[in-house]
Tab-separated table of C-alpha atoms and ligand atoms in Angstrom:
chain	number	residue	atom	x	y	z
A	913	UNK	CA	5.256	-7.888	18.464
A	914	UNK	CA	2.673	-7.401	20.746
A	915	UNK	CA	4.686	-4.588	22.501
A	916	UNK	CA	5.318	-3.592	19.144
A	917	UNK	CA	1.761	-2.382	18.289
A	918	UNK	CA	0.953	-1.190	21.085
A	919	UNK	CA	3.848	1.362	21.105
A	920	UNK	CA	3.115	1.480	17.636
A	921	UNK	CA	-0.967	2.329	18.152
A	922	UNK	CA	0.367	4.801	20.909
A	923	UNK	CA	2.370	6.906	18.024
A	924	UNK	CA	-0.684	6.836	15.923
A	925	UNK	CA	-2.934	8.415	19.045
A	926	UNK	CA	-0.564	10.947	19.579
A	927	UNK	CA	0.038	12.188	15.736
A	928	UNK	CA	-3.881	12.000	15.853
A	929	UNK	CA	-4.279	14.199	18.761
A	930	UNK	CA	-1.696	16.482	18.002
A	931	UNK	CA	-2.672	16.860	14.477
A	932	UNK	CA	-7.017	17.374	15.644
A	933	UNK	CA	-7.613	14.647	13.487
A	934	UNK	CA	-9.952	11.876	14.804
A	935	UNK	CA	-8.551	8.646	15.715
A	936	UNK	CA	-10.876	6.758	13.320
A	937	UNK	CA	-9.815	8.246	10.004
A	938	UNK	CA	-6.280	6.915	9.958
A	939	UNK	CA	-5.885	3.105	9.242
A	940	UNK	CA	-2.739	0.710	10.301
A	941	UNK	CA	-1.876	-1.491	7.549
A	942	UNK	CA	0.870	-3.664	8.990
A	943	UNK	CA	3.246	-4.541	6.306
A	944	UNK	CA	4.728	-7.966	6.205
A	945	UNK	CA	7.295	-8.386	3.420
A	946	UNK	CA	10.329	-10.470	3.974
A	947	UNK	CA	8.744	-11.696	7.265
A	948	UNK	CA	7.272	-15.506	7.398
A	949	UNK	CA	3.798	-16.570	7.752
A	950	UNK	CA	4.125	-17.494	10.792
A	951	UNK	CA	4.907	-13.878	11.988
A	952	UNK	CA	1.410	-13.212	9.917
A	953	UNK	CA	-0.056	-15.510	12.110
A	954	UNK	CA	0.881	-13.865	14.990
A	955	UNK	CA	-0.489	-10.131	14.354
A	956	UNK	CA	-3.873	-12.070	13.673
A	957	UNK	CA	-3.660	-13.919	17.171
A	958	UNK	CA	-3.136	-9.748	18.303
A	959	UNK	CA	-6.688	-9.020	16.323
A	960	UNK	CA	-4.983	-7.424	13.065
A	961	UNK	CA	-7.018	-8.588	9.669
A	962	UNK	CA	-5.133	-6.176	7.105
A	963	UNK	CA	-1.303	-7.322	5.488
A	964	UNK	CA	0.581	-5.546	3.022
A	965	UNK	CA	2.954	-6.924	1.119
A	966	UNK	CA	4.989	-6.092	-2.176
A	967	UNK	CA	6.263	-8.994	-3.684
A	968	UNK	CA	4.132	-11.354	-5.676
A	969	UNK	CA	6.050	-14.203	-5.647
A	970	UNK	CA	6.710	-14.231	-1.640
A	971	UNK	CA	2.710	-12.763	-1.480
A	972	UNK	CA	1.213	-15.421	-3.225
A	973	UNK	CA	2.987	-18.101	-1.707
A	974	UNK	CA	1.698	-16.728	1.806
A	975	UNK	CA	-1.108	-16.249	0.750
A	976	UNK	CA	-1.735	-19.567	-0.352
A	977	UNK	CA	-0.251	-20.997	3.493
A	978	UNK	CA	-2.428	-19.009	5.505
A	979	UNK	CA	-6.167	-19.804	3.575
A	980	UNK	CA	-7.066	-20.962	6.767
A	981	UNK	CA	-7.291	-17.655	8.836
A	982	UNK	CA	-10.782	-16.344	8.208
A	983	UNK	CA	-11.189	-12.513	6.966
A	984	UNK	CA	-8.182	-11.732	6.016
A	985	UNK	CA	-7.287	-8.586	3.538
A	986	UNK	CA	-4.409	-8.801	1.343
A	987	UNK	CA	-2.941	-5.503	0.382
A	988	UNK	CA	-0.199	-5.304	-2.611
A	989	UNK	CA	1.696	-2.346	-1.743
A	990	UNK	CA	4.955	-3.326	-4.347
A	991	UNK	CA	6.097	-2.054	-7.735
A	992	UNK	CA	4.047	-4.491	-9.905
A	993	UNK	CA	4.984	-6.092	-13.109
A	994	UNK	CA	2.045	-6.810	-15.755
A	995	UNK	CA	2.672	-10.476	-16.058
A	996	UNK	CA	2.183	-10.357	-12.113
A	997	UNK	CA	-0.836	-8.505	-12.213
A	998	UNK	CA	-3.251	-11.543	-13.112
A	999	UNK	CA	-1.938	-13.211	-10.097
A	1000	UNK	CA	-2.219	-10.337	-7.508
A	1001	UNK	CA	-6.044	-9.945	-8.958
A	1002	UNK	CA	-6.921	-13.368	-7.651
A	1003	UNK	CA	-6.061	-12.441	-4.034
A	1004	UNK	CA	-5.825	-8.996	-3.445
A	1005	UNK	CA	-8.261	-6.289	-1.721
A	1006	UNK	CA	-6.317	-3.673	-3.217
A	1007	UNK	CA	-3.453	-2.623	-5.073
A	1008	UNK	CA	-1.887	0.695	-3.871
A	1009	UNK	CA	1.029	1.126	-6.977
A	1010	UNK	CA	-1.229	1.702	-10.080
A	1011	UNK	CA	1.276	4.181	-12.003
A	1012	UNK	CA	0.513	3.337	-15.535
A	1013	UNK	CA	-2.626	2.720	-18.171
A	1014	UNK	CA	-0.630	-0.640	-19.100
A	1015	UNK	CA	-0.931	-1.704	-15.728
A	1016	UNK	CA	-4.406	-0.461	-14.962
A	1017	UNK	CA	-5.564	-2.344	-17.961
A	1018	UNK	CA	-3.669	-6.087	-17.184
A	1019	UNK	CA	-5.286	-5.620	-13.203
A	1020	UNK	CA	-8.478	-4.690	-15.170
A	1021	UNK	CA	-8.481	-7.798	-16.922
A	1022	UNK	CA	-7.070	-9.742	-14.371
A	1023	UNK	CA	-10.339	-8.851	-11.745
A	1024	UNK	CA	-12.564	-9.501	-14.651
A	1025	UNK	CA	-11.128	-13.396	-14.751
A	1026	UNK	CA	-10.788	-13.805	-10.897
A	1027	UNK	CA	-14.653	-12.519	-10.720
A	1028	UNK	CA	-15.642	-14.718	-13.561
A	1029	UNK	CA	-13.991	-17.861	-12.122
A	1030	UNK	CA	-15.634	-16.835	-8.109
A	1031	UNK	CA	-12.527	-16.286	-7.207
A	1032	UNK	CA	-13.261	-12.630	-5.931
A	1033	UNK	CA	-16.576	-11.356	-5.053
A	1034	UNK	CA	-15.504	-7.291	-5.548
A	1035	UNK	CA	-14.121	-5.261	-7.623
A	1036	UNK	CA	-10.219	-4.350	-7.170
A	1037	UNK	CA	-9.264	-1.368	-5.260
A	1038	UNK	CA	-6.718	0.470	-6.872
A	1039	UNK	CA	-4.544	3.435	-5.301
A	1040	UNK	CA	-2.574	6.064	-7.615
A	1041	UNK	CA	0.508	5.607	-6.468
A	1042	UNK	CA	1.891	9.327	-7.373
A	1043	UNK	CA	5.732	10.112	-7.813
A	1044	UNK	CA	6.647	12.954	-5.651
A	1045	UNK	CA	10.316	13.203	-7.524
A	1046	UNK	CA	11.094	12.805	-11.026
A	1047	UNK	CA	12.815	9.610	-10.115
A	1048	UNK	CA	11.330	6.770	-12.483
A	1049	UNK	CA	12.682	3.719	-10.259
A	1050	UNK	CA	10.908	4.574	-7.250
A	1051	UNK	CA	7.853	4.087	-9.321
A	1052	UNK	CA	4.565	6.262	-9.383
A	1053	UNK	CA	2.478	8.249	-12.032
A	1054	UNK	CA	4.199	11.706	-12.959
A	1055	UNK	CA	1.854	14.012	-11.736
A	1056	UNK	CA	0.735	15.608	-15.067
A	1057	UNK	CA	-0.397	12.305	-15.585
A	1058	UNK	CA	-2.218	12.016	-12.920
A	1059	UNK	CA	-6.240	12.598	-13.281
A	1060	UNK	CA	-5.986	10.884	-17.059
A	1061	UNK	CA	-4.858	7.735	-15.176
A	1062	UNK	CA	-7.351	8.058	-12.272
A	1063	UNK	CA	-9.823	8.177	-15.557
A	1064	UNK	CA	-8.853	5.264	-16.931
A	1065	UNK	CA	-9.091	3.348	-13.488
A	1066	UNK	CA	-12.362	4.859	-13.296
A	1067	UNK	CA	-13.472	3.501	-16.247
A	1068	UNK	CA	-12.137	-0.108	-15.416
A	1069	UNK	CA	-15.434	-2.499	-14.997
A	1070	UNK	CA	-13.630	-4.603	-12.908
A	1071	UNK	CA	-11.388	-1.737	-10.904
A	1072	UNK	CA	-12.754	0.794	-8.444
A	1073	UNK	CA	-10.716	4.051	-7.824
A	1074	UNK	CA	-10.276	4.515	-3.855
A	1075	UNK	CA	-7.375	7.351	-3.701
A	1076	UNK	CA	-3.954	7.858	-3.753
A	1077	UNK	CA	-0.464	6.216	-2.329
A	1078	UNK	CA	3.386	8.012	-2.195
A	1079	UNK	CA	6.623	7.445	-0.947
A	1080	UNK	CA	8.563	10.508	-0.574
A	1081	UNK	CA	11.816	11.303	-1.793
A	1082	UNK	CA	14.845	10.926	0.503
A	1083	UNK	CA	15.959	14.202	-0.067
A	1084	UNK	CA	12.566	16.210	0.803
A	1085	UNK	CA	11.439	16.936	3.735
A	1086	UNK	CA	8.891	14.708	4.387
A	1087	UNK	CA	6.328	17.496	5.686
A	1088	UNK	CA	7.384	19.585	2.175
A	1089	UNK	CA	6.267	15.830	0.502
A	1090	UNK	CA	3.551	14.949	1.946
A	1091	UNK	CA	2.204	19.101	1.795
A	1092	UNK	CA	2.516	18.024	-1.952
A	1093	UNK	CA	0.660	14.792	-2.031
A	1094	UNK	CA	-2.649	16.804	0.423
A	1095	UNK	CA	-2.937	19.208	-2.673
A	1096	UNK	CA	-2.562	16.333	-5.260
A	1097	UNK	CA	-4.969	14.235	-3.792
A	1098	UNK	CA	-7.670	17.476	-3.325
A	1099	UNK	CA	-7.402	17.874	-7.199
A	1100	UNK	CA	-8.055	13.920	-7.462
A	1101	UNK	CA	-11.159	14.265	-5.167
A	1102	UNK	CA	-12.804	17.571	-7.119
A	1103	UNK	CA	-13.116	14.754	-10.188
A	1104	UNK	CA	-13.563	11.634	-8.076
A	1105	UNK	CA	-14.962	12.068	-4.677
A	1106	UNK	CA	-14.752	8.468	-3.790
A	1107	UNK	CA	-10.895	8.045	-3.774
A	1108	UNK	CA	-11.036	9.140	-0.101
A	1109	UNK	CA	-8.108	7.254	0.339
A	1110	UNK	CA	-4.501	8.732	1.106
A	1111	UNK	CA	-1.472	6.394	2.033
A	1112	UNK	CA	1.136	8.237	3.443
A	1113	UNK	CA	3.134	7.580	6.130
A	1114	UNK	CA	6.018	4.652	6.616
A	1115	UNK	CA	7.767	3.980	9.852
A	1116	UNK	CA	10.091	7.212	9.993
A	1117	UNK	CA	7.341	9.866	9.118
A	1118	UNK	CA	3.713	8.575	9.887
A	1119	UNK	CA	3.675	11.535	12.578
A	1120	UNK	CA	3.804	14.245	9.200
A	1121	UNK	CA	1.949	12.017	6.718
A	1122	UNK	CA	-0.923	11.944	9.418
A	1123	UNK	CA	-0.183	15.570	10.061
A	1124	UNK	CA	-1.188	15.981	5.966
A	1125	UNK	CA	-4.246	13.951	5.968
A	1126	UNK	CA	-3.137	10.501	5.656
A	1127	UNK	CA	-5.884	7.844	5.829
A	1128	UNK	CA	-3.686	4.707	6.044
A	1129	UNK	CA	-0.020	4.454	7.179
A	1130	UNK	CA	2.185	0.981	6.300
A	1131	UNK	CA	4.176	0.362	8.630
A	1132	UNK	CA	6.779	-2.605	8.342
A	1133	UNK	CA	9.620	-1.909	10.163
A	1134	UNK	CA	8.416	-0.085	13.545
A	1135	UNK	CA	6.042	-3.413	14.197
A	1136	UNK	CA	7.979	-6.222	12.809
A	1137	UNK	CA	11.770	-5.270	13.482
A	1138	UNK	CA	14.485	-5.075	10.693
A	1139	UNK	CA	13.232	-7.415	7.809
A	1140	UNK	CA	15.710	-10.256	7.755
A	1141	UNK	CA	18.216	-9.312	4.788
A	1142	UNK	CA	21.161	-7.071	5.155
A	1143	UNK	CA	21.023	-3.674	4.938
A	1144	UNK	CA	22.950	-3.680	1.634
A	1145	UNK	CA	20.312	-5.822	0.085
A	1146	UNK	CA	17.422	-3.537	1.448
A	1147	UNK	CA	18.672	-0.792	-0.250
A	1148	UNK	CA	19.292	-2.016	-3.183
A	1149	UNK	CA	15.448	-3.444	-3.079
A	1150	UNK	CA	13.954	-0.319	-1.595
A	1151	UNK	CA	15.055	1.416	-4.848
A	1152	UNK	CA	12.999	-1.152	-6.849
A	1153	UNK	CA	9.662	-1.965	-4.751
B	2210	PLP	C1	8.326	-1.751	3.011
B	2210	PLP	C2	7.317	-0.732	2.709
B	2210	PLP	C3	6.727	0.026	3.735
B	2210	PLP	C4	7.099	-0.111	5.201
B	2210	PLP	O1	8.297	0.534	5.452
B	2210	PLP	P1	8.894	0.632	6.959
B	2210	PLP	O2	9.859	1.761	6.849
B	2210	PLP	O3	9.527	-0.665	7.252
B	2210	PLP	O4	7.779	0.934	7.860
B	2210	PLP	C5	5.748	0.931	3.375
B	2210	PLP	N1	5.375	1.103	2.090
B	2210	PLP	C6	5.925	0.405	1.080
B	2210	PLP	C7	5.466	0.639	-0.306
B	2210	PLP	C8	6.915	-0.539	1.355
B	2210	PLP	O5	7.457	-1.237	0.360
């Protein structure tokens, strides 16, 4: 793994340079799902503080084993259920897959508890996650949807609206995609200048999502190796996270 990041860190440098963007603006958020805690354990031996992960189940059970490593963010990058959301509140920094009002709302309530009962000292960070397609089971907010759901994060006492999250379609061109998510996310910022945030970029195409302005790339795959399931399985669960 350690080889890993450092070819991995190496990538980032060079979309950085090539794009003229400055090496401090773009964030790796290693993403952990399917992979045990003990891997987790490992990336924080190699000075990494940030996970993302996208199931709640297999999240809070993690979680929950590795209380013990000091200053630790927990990132929940998934599709997200209500009934799951009062859970993820409890432990997560932020949530990048707010696509609905429902949802907004149950996370909403959910912070309000977890800050009530000490068991969070902020406010949850919520990204948009936007749908770039008109494909509902790859998640995200429609975009004409868009700023009246940033609104209603905005206006969550217990939420605080830091930007915007996408995974492209298969079929587009990821520099066509993430051109699309650059001019969605300046129309988010002319209303709400503090969701400075852009999440773009997975292991195949960080190089264009940085190339469009991306402020955080998840990588899984690139860092960790192939998650343990089969290939069969992984696409059948890519189409639902
Ligand atoms: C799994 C996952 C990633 C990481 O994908 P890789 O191709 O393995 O880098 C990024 N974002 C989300 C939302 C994911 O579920």
């Amino acid at each position: 793994m350690s080889t890993a990041l450092t070819a991995l860190r190496d990538r980032i440098d060079a979309a950085c340079a090539a794009a003229g963007r400055d090496r401090a603006a773009v964030r790796l958020l290693p993403v952990t799902k399917f992979h045990p805690a003990s891997d987790i354990e490992i990336l924080y031996g190699l000075g990494l503080r940030e996970f993302g992960e996208s199931r709640e189940q297999e999240a809070s059970e993690k979680v929950a084993q590795l209380r013990h490593l000091a200053h630790v963010r927990w990132e929940f990058i998934g599709r997200l259920q209500r009934n799951k959301a009062k859970s993820v509140a409890r432990w997560a920094d932020t949530v990048y897959s707010v696509d609905s009002d429902r949802l907004a709302a149950a996370l909403d309530a959910g912070a309000a508890a977890a800050l009530e009962a000490g068991q969070r000292t902020a406010p949850l960070r919520v990204l948009l996650q936007v749908s770039l397609d008109a494909d509902p089971a790859r998640g995200g907010v429609q975009e004409a949807e868009l700023l009246a759901l940033a609104e209603r994060v905005a206006q969550g006492a217990s939420l605080q609206l830091a930007g915007l999250m996408a995974i492209p379609p298969l079929d587009v061109e990821p520099d066509v995609a993430f051109a699309r998510l650059a001019r969605l996310h300046a129309a988010l910022l002319t209303e709400h200048p503090q969701a400075t945030e852009l999440s773009a970029g997975m292991s195949n195409d960080l190089e264009a999502a940085i190339r469009h302005g991306s402020t955080c790339v998840r990588v899984g795959t690139a860092l960790m190796g192939a998650r343990p399931i089969t290939s069969a399985q992984q696409r059948n669960l890519i189409s639902h996270i």
